[in-house]
Amino acid sequence: MSTAPPLCLTVAGSDSGGGAGIQADLKTMLALGVHGMSVVTAVTAQNSLGVRGVWELPAEAVAAQYRAVVDDIGVQAVKTGMLSSAVLVETVAALLADTRAPAVVDPVGVSKHGDALLAASALDAVRKELLPRATVATPNLDEVAQLTGVVVETEDDMRRAADAILGHGPRWALIKGGHLAAHGHEAVDLLTDGTEERWLRAPRHDNRHTHGTGCTLASAIAAGLARGLTVPEAVTAAKEYVTGAIAAGFALGGGIGPVDHAWQWR
């Protein structure tokens, strides 16, 4: 009998197309050597062209899934993704408060296709309840603007954005600058805890098949934390994994295809 690998839990929405959400999270965890477990917060009907419908699960169903996993199996890191309403944000924040494992909070606000995935009324709950529970928060530039009002156009703006996010209580902020137009050839992220600052730079791949990038990055960070890495180590390794997955992203359907979670094996 072999011992179980490190245990990692995703709390997120389901993506029927398999490129983002719970499906991306579990594929990422498998690829990075941890046992992935899941709490489904919503079912989406989506494909390469966009989101056709979202059906949120009741808070009691979310809490029951979480407790079932954590109370019996245990967990070494948790990742949160799509939490579309204030009640779900508050429910998950309360569950995290009761869990000793590190938490990676991906404050999912908008899909790759521009579909809003977070009710405006939930933003306040994200700021006040969820971000204070985060070991690492991983907003993209749109989500930074939604949460803090800081509009990022330069690397200096990314510093201001990080300060604004850290003001809501996470231990670390990872500001994802992938949408930063000024860096045509480079994807720049900033990781900071307010004292230590790390700029993560990677070549920008000319590949539009990037569905699931944010989910994948947050899950890769959680996988690293579950394996005992420090936050800077986990984020650096996750960035390398995601950069490879984006480079290998493939066409699927008629729109935006997914990153390739299995790129290291192909």
CSV table of C-alpha atoms in Angstrom, one decimal:
chain,number,residue,atom,x,y,z
A,1,MET,CA,0.0,0.0,0.0
A,2,SER,CA,1.5,3.3,-1.0
A,3,THR,CA,0.8,6.5,1.0
A,4,ALA,CA,-1.5,9.1,-0.4
A,5,PRO,CA,0.1,12.1,-2.2
A,6,PRO,CA,-0.4,15.6,-0.7
A,7,LEU,CA,-4.1,16.6,-0.6
A,8,CYS,CA,-5.5,19.6,-2.4
A,9,LEU,CA,-9.1,20.9,-2.5
A,10,THR,CA,-10.7,23.2,-5.1
A,11,VAL,CA,-13.8,25.1,-4.4
A,12,ALA,CA,-15.1,26.3,-7.7
A,13,GLY,CA,-17.5,26.1,-10.6
A,14,SER,CA,-17.8,23.3,-13.1
A,15,ASP,CA,-16.8,24.1,-16.8
A,16,SER,CA,-18.6,21.7,-19.1
A,17,GLY,CA,-16.0,22.4,-21.8
A,18,GLY,CA,-13.2,21.0,-19.5
A,19,GLY,CA,-10.8,23.9,-19.9
A,20,ALA,CA,-11.4,25.9,-16.8
A,21,GLY,CA,-13.0,25.7,-13.3
A,22,ILE,CA,-13.1,22.4,-11.4
A,23,GLN,CA,-12.0,20.4,-14.4
A,24,ALA,CA,-8.8,22.6,-15.0
A,25,ASP,CA,-8.1,22.5,-11.2
A,26,LEU,CA,-8.2,18.7,-11.0
A,27,LYS,CA,-6.1,18.2,-14.2
A,28,THR,CA,-3.5,20.7,-12.8
A,29,MET,CA,-3.4,18.9,-9.5
A,30,LEU,CA,-2.9,15.6,-11.1
A,31,ALA,CA,-0.1,17.0,-13.3
A,32,LEU,CA,1.7,18.4,-10.3
A,33,GLY,CA,1.6,15.3,-8.2
A,34,VAL,CA,-1.2,16.0,-5.6
A,35,HIS,CA,-4.5,14.4,-5.0
A,36,GLY,CA,-7.3,16.8,-6.1
A,37,MET,CA,-10.6,16.9,-4.4
A,38,SER,CA,-13.5,19.2,-5.2
A,39,VAL,CA,-16.4,21.3,-3.9
A,40,VAL,CA,-18.6,22.3,-6.8
A,41,THR,CA,-20.1,25.8,-6.3
A,42,ALA,CA,-21.9,26.2,-9.6
A,43,VAL,CA,-22.7,24.3,-12.8
A,44,THR,CA,-22.0,26.2,-15.9
A,45,ALA,CA,-23.0,25.4,-19.5
A,46,GLN,CA,-20.1,26.7,-21.5
A,47,ASN,CA,-18.0,25.8,-24.5
A,48,SER,CA,-15.2,27.5,-26.5
A,49,LEU,CA,-17.5,30.3,-27.4
A,50,GLY,CA,-18.7,31.4,-24.0
A,51,VAL,CA,-20.9,30.8,-21.0
A,52,ARG,CA,-24.6,29.9,-21.9
A,53,GLY,CA,-25.9,29.4,-18.4
A,54,VAL,CA,-24.9,29.3,-14.7
A,55,TRP,CA,-26.7,27.4,-12.0
A,56,GLU,CA,-25.4,28.2,-8.6
A,57,LEU,CA,-25.5,25.4,-5.9
A,58,PRO,CA,-27.2,26.2,-2.5
A,59,ALA,CA,-24.9,27.2,0.2
A,60,GLU,CA,-25.8,24.1,2.2
A,61,ALA,CA,-24.6,21.9,-0.6
A,62,VAL,CA,-21.3,23.7,-0.8
A,63,ALA,CA,-20.8,23.5,2.9
A,64,ALA,CA,-21.7,19.8,3.0
A,65,GLN,CA,-19.2,19.0,0.2
A,66,TYR,CA,-16.5,20.9,2.0
A,67,ARG,CA,-17.1,19.4,5.4
A,68,ALA,CA,-17.4,15.9,4.0
A,69,VAL,CA,-13.9,16.1,2.5
A,70,VAL,CA,-12.1,18.1,5.2
A,71,ASP,CA,-13.5,16.2,8.2
A,72,ASP,CA,-12.7,12.8,6.9
A,73,ILE,CA,-9.8,13.1,4.4
A,74,GLY,CA,-8.2,16.3,5.5
A,75,VAL,CA,-6.5,18.9,3.3
A,76,GLN,CA,-3.1,20.5,2.9
A,77,ALA,CA,-4.1,23.4,0.6
A,78,VAL,CA,-7.4,24.9,-0.6
A,79,LYS,CA,-8.0,26.9,-3.8
A,80,THR,CA,-11.1,28.9,-4.3
A,81,GLY,CA,-12.4,30.0,-7.7
A,82,MET,CA,-15.9,31.0,-9.0
A,83,LEU,CA,-18.1,32.1,-6.1
A,84,SER,CA,-20.9,34.0,-7.8
A,85,SER,CA,-22.9,35.4,-5.0
A,86,ALA,CA,-22.4,37.1,-1.6
A,87,VAL,CA,-23.9,34.1,0.3
A,88,LEU,CA,-21.5,31.7,-1.3
A,89,VAL,CA,-18.5,34.0,-0.7
A,90,GLU,CA,-19.5,34.3,3.0
A,91,THR,CA,-20.1,30.5,3.3
A,92,VAL,CA,-16.7,29.6,1.8
A,93,ALA,CA,-14.9,32.3,3.9
A,94,ALA,CA,-16.4,30.8,7.1
A,95,LEU,CA,-15.3,27.3,6.0
A,96,LEU,CA,-11.7,28.6,5.3
A,97,ALA,CA,-11.6,30.4,8.7
A,98,ASP,CA,-12.1,26.9,10.3
A,99,THR,CA,-9.3,25.3,8.1
A,100,ARG,CA,-5.7,25.4,9.0
A,101,ALA,CA,-4.4,24.7,5.5
A,102,PRO,CA,-3.2,27.6,3.3
A,103,ALA,CA,-5.7,29.1,0.9
A,104,VAL,CA,-5.2,30.4,-2.6
A,105,VAL,CA,-8.1,32.8,-3.5
A,106,ASP,CA,-8.7,33.5,-7.2
A,107,PRO,CA,-11.3,36.2,-7.1
A,108,VAL,CA,-12.9,35.2,-10.3
A,109,GLY,CA,-14.9,38.1,-11.7
A,110,VAL,CA,-15.0,37.9,-15.5
A,111,SER,CA,-14.5,34.9,-17.9
A,112,LYS,CA,-12.1,35.0,-20.8
A,113,HIS,CA,-15.1,35.8,-23.0
A,114,GLY,CA,-16.0,38.8,-20.9
A,115,ASP,CA,-18.9,37.1,-19.1
A,116,ALA,CA,-19.5,38.5,-15.6
A,117,LEU,CA,-19.2,35.6,-13.1
A,118,LEU,CA,-19.5,37.6,-9.9
A,119,ALA,CA,-22.5,39.6,-8.7
A,120,ALA,CA,-21.7,43.2,-7.8
A,121,SER,CA,-23.3,42.5,-4.4
A,122,ALA,CA,-20.7,39.8,-3.8
A,123,LEU,CA,-17.7,42.2,-4.3
A,124,ASP,CA,-18.0,43.6,-0.8
A,125,ALA,CA,-18.1,40.1,0.7
A,126,VAL,CA,-14.9,39.2,-1.3
A,127,ARG,CA,-13.2,42.2,0.2
A,128,LYS,CA,-14.4,41.9,3.8
A,129,GLU,CA,-14.7,38.1,4.2
A,130,LEU,CA,-12.7,36.2,1.6
A,131,LEU,CA,-9.5,38.1,1.0
A,132,PRO,CA,-8.6,38.2,4.7
A,133,ARG,CA,-8.6,34.4,4.7
A,134,ALA,CA,-6.2,34.1,1.7
A,135,THR,CA,-2.6,33.0,2.0
A,136,VAL,CA,-2.3,34.2,-1.6
A,137,ALA,CA,-4.8,36.2,-3.6
A,138,THR,CA,-4.4,36.0,-7.4
A,139,PRO,CA,-6.5,38.7,-9.1
A,140,ASN,CA,-6.0,39.7,-12.8
A,141,LEU,CA,-6.1,43.4,-13.8
A,142,ASP,CA,-9.8,43.4,-14.4
A,143,GLU,CA,-10.4,41.9,-11.0
A,144,VAL,CA,-8.1,44.4,-9.3
A,145,ALA,CA,-10.1,47.2,-10.8
A,146,GLN,CA,-13.4,45.6,-9.7
A,147,LEU,CA,-12.1,45.1,-6.2
A,148,THR,CA,-10.0,48.2,-5.5
A,149,GLY,CA,-10.7,50.7,-8.3
A,150,VAL,CA,-7.0,50.7,-9.2
A,151,VAL,CA,-6.6,50.8,-13.0
A,152,VAL,CA,-3.3,49.2,-14.0
A,153,GLU,CA,-1.5,50.5,-17.0
A,154,THR,CA,2.2,50.3,-15.9
A,155,GLU,CA,4.4,48.3,-13.5
A,156,ASP,CA,4.2,51.1,-11.0
A,157,ASP,CA,0.4,50.7,-11.1
A,158,MET,CA,0.8,47.0,-10.3
A,159,ARG,CA,2.6,48.0,-7.1
A,160,ARG,CA,-0.3,50.3,-6.2
A,161,ALA,CA,-2.7,47.4,-7.0
A,162,ALA,CA,-0.8,45.0,-4.8
A,163,ASP,CA,-0.9,47.4,-1.9
A,164,ALA,CA,-4.7,47.9,-2.4
A,165,ILE,CA,-5.3,44.1,-2.4
A,166,LEU,CA,-3.0,43.6,0.6
A,167,GLY,CA,-5.0,46.2,2.4
A,168,HIS,CA,-7.9,43.7,2.4
A,169,GLY,CA,-5.9,41.2,4.4
A,170,PRO,CA,-4.4,38.4,2.3
A,171,ARG,CA,-0.8,37.4,3.4
A,172,TRP,CA,0.4,37.7,-0.2
A,173,ALA,CA,-0.9,39.3,-3.4
A,174,LEU,CA,-0.1,38.0,-6.9
A,175,ILE,CA,-1.1,40.6,-9.4
A,176,LYS,CA,-1.4,39.0,-12.8
A,177,GLY,CA,-0.3,41.4,-15.5
A,178,GLY,CA,-1.1,39.2,-18.4
A,179,HIS,CA,-3.5,41.8,-19.8
A,180,LEU,CA,-0.9,44.6,-19.5
A,181,ALA,CA,-0.7,46.1,-23.0
A,182,ALA,CA,2.6,47.9,-22.4
A,183,HIS,CA,4.5,44.5,-22.4
A,184,GLY,CA,3.9,43.2,-25.9
A,185,HIS,CA,6.4,40.4,-25.6
A,186,GLU,CA,6.4,39.7,-21.9
A,187,ALA,CA,3.8,38.5,-19.4
A,188,VAL,CA,4.6,40.2,-16.1
A,189,ASP,CA,3.3,39.2,-12.6
A,190,LEU,CA,4.0,40.8,-9.3
A,191,LEU,CA,4.1,38.8,-6.1
A,192,THR,CA,4.5,40.6,-2.8
A,193,ASP,CA,3.6,40.4,0.9
A,194,GLY,CA,4.2,44.1,1.4
A,195,THR,CA,7.9,43.7,2.2
A,196,GLU,CA,9.3,41.1,-0.2
A,197,GLU,CA,8.7,41.8,-3.8
A,198,ARG,CA,9.2,39.4,-6.8
A,199,TRP,CA,8.6,40.2,-10.4
A,200,LEU,CA,7.8,37.1,-12.5
A,201,ARG,CA,8.5,37.5,-16.2
A,202,ALA,CA,7.8,35.0,-18.9
A,203,PRO,CA,7.7,35.2,-22.7
A,204,ARG,CA,4.3,36.0,-24.0
A,205,HIS,CA,3.2,33.2,-26.3
A,206,ASP,CA,1.3,34.2,-29.4
A,207,ASN,CA,-1.5,31.7,-28.7
A,208,ARG,CA,-5.1,32.7,-28.2
A,209,HIS,CA,-6.0,29.3,-26.7
A,210,THR,CA,-5.7,30.5,-23.1
A,211,HIS,CA,-9.0,29.3,-21.6
A,212,GLY,CA,-8.5,28.3,-17.9
A,213,THR,CA,-5.2,30.2,-17.4
A,214,GLY,CA,-6.3,31.8,-14.1
A,215,CYS,CA,-7.8,28.7,-12.6
A,216,THR,CA,-4.8,26.7,-13.6
A,217,LEU,CA,-2.3,29.1,-12.1
A,218,ALA,CA,-4.2,29.3,-8.8
A,219,SER,CA,-4.5,25.5,-8.6
A,220,ALA,CA,-0.8,25.1,-9.4
A,221,ILE,CA,0.1,27.4,-6.6
A,222,ALA,CA,-2.2,25.4,-4.2
A,223,ALA,CA,-0.6,22.2,-5.4
A,224,GLY,CA,2.9,23.6,-4.5
A,225,LEU,CA,1.7,24.8,-1.1
A,226,ALA,CA,0.2,21.3,-0.5
A,227,ARG,CA,3.6,19.8,-1.3
A,228,GLY,CA,5.2,22.1,1.4
A,229,LEU,CA,6.7,24.8,-0.8
A,230,THR,CA,6.9,28.4,0.4
A,231,VAL,CA,4.6,30.9,-1.3
A,232,PRO,CA,7.4,32.3,-3.5
A,233,GLU,CA,8.6,28.8,-4.5
A,234,ALA,CA,5.0,27.7,-5.2
A,235,VAL,CA,4.2,30.8,-7.3
A,236,THR,CA,7.5,30.5,-9.3
A,237,ALA,CA,6.9,26.8,-10.0
A,238,ALA,CA,3.2,27.5,-10.9
A,239,LYS,CA,4.2,30.3,-13.3
A,240,GLU,CA,6.6,27.9,-15.1
A,241,TYR,CA,3.9,25.2,-15.4
A,242,VAL,CA,1.3,27.7,-16.7
A,243,THR,CA,3.7,29.3,-19.2
A,244,GLY,CA,4.3,25.8,-20.7
A,245,ALA,CA,0.6,25.0,-20.7
A,246,ILE,CA,-0.2,28.3,-22.5
A,247,ALA,CA,2.5,27.6,-25.1
A,248,ALA,CA,0.9,24.2,-25.8
A,249,GLY,CA,-2.8,25.5,-25.7
A,250,PHE,CA,-4.8,23.9,-28.5
A,251,ALA,CA,-7.9,24.8,-30.6
A,252,LEU,CA,-11.2,23.3,-29.5
A,253,GLY,CA,-14.6,24.1,-31.0
A,254,GLY,CA,-15.1,27.4,-32.7
A,255,GLY,CA,-13.7,29.8,-30.2
A,256,ILE,CA,-11.0,30.0,-27.5
A,257,GLY,CA,-9.4,26.6,-26.7
A,258,PRO,CA,-7.8,25.6,-23.4
A,259,VAL,CA,-4.3,25.6,-22.1
A,260,ASP,CA,-2.8,22.1,-22.2
A,261,HIS,CA,-2.6,20.8,-18.6
A,262,ALA,CA,-0.7,17.7,-19.8
A,263,TRP,CA,2.0,19.6,-21.8
A,264,GLN,CA,4.8,18.1,-19.7
A,265,TRP,CA,3.8,14.5,-20.7
A,266,ARG,CA,3.3,15.1,-24.4
